[in-house]
CSV table of C-alpha atoms and ligand atoms in Angstrom, one decimal:
chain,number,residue,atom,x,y,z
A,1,UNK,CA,0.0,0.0,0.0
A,2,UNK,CA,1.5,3.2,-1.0
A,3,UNK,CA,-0.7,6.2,-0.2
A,4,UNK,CA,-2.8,6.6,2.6
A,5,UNK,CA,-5.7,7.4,0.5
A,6,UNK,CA,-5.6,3.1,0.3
A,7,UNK,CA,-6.3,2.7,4.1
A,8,UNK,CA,-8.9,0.9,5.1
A,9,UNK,CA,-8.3,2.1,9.0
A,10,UNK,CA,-5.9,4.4,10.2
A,11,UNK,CA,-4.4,3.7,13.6
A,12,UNK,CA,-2.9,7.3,15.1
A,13,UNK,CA,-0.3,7.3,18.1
A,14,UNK,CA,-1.9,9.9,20.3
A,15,UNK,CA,1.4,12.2,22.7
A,16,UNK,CA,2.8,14.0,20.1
A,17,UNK,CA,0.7,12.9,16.9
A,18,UNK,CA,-2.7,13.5,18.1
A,19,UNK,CA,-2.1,16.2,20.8
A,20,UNK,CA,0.8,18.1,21.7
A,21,UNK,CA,2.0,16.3,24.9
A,22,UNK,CA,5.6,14.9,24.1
A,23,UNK,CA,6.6,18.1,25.3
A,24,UNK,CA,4.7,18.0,28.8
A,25,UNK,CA,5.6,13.9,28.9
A,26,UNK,CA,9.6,15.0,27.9
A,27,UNK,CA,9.4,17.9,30.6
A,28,UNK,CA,7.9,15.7,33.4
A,29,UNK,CA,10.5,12.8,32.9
A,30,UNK,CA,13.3,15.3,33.2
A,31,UNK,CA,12.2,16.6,36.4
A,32,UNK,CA,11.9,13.4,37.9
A,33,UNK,CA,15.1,12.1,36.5
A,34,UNK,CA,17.3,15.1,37.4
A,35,UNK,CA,15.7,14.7,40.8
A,36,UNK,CA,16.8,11.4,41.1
A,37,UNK,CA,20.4,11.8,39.9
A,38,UNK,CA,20.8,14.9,41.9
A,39,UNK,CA,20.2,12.8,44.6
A,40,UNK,CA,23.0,9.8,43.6
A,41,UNK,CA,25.1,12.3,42.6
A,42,UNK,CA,25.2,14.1,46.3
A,43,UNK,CA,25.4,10.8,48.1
A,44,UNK,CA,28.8,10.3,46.0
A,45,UNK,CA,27.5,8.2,43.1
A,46,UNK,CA,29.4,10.1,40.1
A,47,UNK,CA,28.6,13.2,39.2
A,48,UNK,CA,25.3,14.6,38.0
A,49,UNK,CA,24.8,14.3,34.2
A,50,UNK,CA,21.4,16.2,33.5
A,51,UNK,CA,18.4,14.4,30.9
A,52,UNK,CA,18.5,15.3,27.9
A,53,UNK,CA,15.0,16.7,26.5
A,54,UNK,CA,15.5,16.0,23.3
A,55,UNK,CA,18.4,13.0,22.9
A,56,UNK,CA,17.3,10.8,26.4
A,57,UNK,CA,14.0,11.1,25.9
A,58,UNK,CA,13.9,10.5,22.1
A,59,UNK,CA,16.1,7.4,22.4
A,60,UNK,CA,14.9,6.0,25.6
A,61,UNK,CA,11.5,6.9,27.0
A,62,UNK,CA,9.4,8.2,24.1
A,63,UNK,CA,6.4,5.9,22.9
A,64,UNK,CA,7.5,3.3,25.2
A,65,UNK,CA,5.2,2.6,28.6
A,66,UNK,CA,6.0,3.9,31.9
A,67,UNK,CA,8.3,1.1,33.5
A,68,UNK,CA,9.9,0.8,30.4
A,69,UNK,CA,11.0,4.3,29.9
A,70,UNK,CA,12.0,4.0,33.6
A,71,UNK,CA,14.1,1.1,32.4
A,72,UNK,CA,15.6,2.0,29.4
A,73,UNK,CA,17.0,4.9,30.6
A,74,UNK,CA,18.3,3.8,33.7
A,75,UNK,CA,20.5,1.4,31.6
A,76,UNK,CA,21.7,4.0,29.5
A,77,UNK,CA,23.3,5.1,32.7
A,78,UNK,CA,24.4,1.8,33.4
A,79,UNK,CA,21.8,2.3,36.7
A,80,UNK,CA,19.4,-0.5,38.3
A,81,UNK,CA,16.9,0.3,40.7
A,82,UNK,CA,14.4,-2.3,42.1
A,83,UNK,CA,11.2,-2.9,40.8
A,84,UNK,CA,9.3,-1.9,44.2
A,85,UNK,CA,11.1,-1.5,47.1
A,86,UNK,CA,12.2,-4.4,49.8
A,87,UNK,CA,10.5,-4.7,53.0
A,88,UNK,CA,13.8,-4.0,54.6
A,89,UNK,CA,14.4,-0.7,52.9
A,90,UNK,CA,10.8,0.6,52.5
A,91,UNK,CA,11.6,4.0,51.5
A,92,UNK,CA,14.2,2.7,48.4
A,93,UNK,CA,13.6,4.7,45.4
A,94,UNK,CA,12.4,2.2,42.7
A,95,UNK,CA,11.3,1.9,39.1
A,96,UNK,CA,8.1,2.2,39.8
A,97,UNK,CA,8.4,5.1,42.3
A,98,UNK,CA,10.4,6.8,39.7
A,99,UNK,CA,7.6,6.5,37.2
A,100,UNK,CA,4.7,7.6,39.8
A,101,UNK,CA,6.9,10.4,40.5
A,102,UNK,CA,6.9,11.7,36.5
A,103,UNK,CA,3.2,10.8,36.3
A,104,UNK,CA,2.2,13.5,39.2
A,105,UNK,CA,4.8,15.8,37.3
A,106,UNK,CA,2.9,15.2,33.9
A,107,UNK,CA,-0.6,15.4,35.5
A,108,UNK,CA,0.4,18.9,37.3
A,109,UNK,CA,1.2,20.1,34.0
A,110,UNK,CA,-2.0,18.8,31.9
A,111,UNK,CA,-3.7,20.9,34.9
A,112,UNK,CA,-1.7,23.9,34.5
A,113,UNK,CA,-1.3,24.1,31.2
A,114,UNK,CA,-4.2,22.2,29.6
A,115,UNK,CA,-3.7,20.0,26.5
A,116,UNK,CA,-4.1,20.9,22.4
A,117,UNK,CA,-4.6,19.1,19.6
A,118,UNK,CA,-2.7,19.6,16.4
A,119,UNK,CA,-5.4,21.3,14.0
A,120,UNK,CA,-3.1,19.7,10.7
A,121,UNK,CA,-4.0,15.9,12.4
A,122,UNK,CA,-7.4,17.1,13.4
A,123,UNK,CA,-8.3,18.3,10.3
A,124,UNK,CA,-7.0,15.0,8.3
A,125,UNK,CA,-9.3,12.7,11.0
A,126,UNK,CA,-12.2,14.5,10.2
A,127,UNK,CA,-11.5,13.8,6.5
A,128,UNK,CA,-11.2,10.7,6.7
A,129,UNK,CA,-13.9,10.3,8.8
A,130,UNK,CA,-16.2,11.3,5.8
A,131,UNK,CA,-14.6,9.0,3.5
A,132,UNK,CA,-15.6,6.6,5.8
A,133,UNK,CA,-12.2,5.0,7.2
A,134,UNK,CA,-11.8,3.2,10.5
A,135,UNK,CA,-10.1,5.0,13.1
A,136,UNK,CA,-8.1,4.4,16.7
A,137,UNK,CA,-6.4,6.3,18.7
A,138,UNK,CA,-2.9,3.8,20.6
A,139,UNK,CA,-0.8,4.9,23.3
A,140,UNK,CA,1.3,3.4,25.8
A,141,UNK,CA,0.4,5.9,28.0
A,142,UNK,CA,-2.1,5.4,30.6
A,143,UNK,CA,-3.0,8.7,30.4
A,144,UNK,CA,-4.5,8.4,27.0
A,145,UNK,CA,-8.2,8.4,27.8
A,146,UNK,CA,-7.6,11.9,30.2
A,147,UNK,CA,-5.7,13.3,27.3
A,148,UNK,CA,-7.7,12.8,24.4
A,149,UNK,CA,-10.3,14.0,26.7
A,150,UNK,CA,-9.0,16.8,27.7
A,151,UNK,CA,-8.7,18.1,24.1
A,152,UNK,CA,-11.8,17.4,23.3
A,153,UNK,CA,-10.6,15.0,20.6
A,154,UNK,CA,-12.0,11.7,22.5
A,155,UNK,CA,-15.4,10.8,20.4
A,156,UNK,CA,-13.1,11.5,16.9
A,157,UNK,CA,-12.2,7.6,17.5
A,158,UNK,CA,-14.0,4.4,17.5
A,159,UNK,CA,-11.5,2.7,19.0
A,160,UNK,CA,-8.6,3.2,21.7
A,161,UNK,CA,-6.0,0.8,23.1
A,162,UNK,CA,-4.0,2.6,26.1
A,163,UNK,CA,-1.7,1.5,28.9
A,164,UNK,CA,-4.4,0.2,30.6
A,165,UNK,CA,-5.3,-2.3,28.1
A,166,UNK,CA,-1.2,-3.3,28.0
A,167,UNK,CA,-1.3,-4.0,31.4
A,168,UNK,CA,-4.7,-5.9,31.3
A,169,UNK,CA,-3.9,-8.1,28.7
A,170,UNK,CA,-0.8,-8.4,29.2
A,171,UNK,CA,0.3,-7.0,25.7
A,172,UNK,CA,4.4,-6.5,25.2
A,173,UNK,CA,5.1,-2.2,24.6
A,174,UNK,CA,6.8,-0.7,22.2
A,175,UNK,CA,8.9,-1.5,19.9
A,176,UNK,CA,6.9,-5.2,20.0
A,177,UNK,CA,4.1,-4.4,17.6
A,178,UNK,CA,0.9,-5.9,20.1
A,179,UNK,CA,-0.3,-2.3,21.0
A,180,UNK,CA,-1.3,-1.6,17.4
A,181,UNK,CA,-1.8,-5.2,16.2
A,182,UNK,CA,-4.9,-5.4,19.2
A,183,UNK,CA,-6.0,-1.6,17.6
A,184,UNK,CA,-6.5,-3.6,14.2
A,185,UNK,CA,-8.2,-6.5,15.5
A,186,UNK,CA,-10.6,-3.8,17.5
A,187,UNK,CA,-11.2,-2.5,13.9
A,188,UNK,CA,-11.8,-5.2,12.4
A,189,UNK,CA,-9.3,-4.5,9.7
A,190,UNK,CA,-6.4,-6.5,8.8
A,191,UNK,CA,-3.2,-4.8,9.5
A,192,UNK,CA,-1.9,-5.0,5.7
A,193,UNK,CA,-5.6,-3.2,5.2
A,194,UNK,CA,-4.4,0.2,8.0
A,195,UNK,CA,-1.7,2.8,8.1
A,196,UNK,CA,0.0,3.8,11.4
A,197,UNK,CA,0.9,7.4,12.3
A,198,UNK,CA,4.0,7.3,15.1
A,199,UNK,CA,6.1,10.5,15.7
A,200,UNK,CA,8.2,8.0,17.7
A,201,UNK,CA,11.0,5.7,16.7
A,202,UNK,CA,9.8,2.9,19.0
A,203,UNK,CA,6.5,2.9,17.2
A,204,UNK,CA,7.3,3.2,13.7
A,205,UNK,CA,9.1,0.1,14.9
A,206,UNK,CA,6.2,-1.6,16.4
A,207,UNK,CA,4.1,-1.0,12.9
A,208,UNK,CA,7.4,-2.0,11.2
A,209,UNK,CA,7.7,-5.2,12.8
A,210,UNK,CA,3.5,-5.7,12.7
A,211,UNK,CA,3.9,-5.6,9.0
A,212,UNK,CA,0.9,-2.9,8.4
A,213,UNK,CA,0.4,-1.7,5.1
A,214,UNK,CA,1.7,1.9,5.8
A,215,UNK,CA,4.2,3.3,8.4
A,216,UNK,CA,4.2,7.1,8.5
A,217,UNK,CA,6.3,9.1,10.7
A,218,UNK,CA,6.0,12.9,12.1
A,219,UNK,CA,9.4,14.6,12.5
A,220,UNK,CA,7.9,17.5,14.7
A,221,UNK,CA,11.8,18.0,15.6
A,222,UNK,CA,14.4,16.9,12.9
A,223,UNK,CA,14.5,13.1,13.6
A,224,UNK,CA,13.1,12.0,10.1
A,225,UNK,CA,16.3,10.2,9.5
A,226,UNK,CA,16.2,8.3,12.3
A,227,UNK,CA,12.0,7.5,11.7
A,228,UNK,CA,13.1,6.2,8.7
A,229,UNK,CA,16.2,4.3,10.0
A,230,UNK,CA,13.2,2.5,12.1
A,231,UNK,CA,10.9,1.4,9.0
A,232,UNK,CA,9.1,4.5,8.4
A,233,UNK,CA,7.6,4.8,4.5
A,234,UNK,CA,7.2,8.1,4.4
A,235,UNK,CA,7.9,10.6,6.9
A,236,UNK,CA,6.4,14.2,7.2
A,237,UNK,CA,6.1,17.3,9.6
A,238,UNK,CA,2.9,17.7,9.8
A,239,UNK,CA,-0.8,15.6,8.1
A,240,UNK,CA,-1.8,18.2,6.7
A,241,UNK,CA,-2.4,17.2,2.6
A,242,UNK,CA,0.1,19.4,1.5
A,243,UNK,CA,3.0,17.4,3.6
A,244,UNK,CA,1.5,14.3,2.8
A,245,UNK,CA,1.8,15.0,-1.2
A,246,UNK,CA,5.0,16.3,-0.9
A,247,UNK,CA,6.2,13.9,1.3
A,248,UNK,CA,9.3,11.2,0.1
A,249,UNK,CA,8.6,7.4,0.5
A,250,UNK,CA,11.7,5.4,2.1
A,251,UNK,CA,12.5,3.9,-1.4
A,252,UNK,CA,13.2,7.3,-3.0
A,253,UNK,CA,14.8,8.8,0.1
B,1,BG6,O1,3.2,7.4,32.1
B,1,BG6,P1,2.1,7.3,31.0
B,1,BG6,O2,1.3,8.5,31.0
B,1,BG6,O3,1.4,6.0,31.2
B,1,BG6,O4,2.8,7.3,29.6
B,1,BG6,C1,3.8,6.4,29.1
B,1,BG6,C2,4.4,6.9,27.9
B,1,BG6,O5,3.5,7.3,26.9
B,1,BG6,C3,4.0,7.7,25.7
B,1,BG6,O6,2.9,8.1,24.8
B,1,BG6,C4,4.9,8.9,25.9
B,1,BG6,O7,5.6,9.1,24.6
B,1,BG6,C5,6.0,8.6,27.0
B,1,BG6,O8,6.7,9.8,27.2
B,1,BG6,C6,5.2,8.2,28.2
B,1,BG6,O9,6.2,7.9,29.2
């Protein structure tokens, strides 16, 4: 499938595709981070090396769930933490404390600053809405629901598959393919049949590796290169139908 004007459904990532809340997940993460490695760097475990807004959370944290971004990025550093904490050290910080510490960081900023939707992606929904096409909103974030909500985007999508549903049913996160393989099923669509929009590179993977029928990535940020390194077939800035005609496919790039 070549064009997106093929699709059957269209499956849309939702932080940073849908609504503009990379930037509220990216700035919540470093303020929980750089918390955290203050900390080990004044009890003496080397020296305080800040998280990078745009490389860390890029590489490590972006599309994939909570514990995993927790994870991922932790190793970068070469740092474990437990998973909870032991009953002999109850107050241990922990993967999980780590990521319940971003989460009130991210919901304090939702409240503050409210969430917007991208009018470009807006505006492409509603169109293919008319034509007809199946639509779902995925996200690894448990916040999806909340989010979508809160932009008044919510009832745009027949189907959603969130965080929740990963930890329900068990489904492996991102770059593993099952987030947006369960979307399709919910569709009713066949995954060679729907197109997946993913601004990040651990869920142009995930479509990659779930072998649907169109992988487009947003570069919001000048990381095409790297969207296409990860399977992308075409890559633009934006949905709007200018960027989508314009836009290269990965065998021309
Ligand atoms: O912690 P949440 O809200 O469940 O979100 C998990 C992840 O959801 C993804 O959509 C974001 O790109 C990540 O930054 C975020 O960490």
């Amino acid at each position: 499938m070549r064009s997106i004007d093929d699709c059957v459904g269209v499956i849309l990532d939702t932080d940073g595709v849908i609504t503009n809340t990379a930037g509220l997940h990216a700035a919540a993460w470093k303020h929980a981070i750089d918390e955290f490695l203050l900390e080990r760097a004044h009890h003496g475990h080397g020296r305080f090396r800040p998280f990078d807004m745009q490389a860390d959370y890029l590489r490590y944290v972006d599309g994939r769930s909570r514990g995993d971004g927790v994870r991922t990025f932790l190793a970068s550093r070469s740092i474990t933490l437990p998973e909870t904490a032991p009953p002999q050290d109850p107050g241990a910080v922990t993967v999980s404390g780590l990521g319940d510490r971003k989460d009130r960081y991210f919901l304090q900023q939702v409240q503050e600053y409210g969430v917007a939707p991208f009018a470009s992606t807006i505006a492409f929904v509603r169109r293919l809405r008319e034509r007809g096409v199946a639509l779902a909103a995925a996200s690894a974030s448990r916040n999806c629901k909340t989010v979508l909500r809160a932009a008044g985007v919510a009832d745009l999508f027949e189907v959603r598959v969130d965080g929740w549903d990963v930890l329900r049913l068990g489904l492996a996160g991102k770059p593993a393919p099952d987030l947006f393989l369960e979307a399709a099923r919910r569709l009713g669509v066949p995954a060679q049949e729907c197109a997946v929009v993913e601004d990040a590179t651990a869920g142009v993977e995930a479509a990659r590796r779930g072998e649907f029928g169109l992988v487009v990535g947003i570069d919001r940020g000048g990381w095409g290169a790297e969207l296409y390194r990860h399977g992308a077939d075409i890559v633009v800035t934006d949905l709007s139908g200018t960027a989508l005609a314009a836009a290269p496919s990965r065998d021309v790039s």
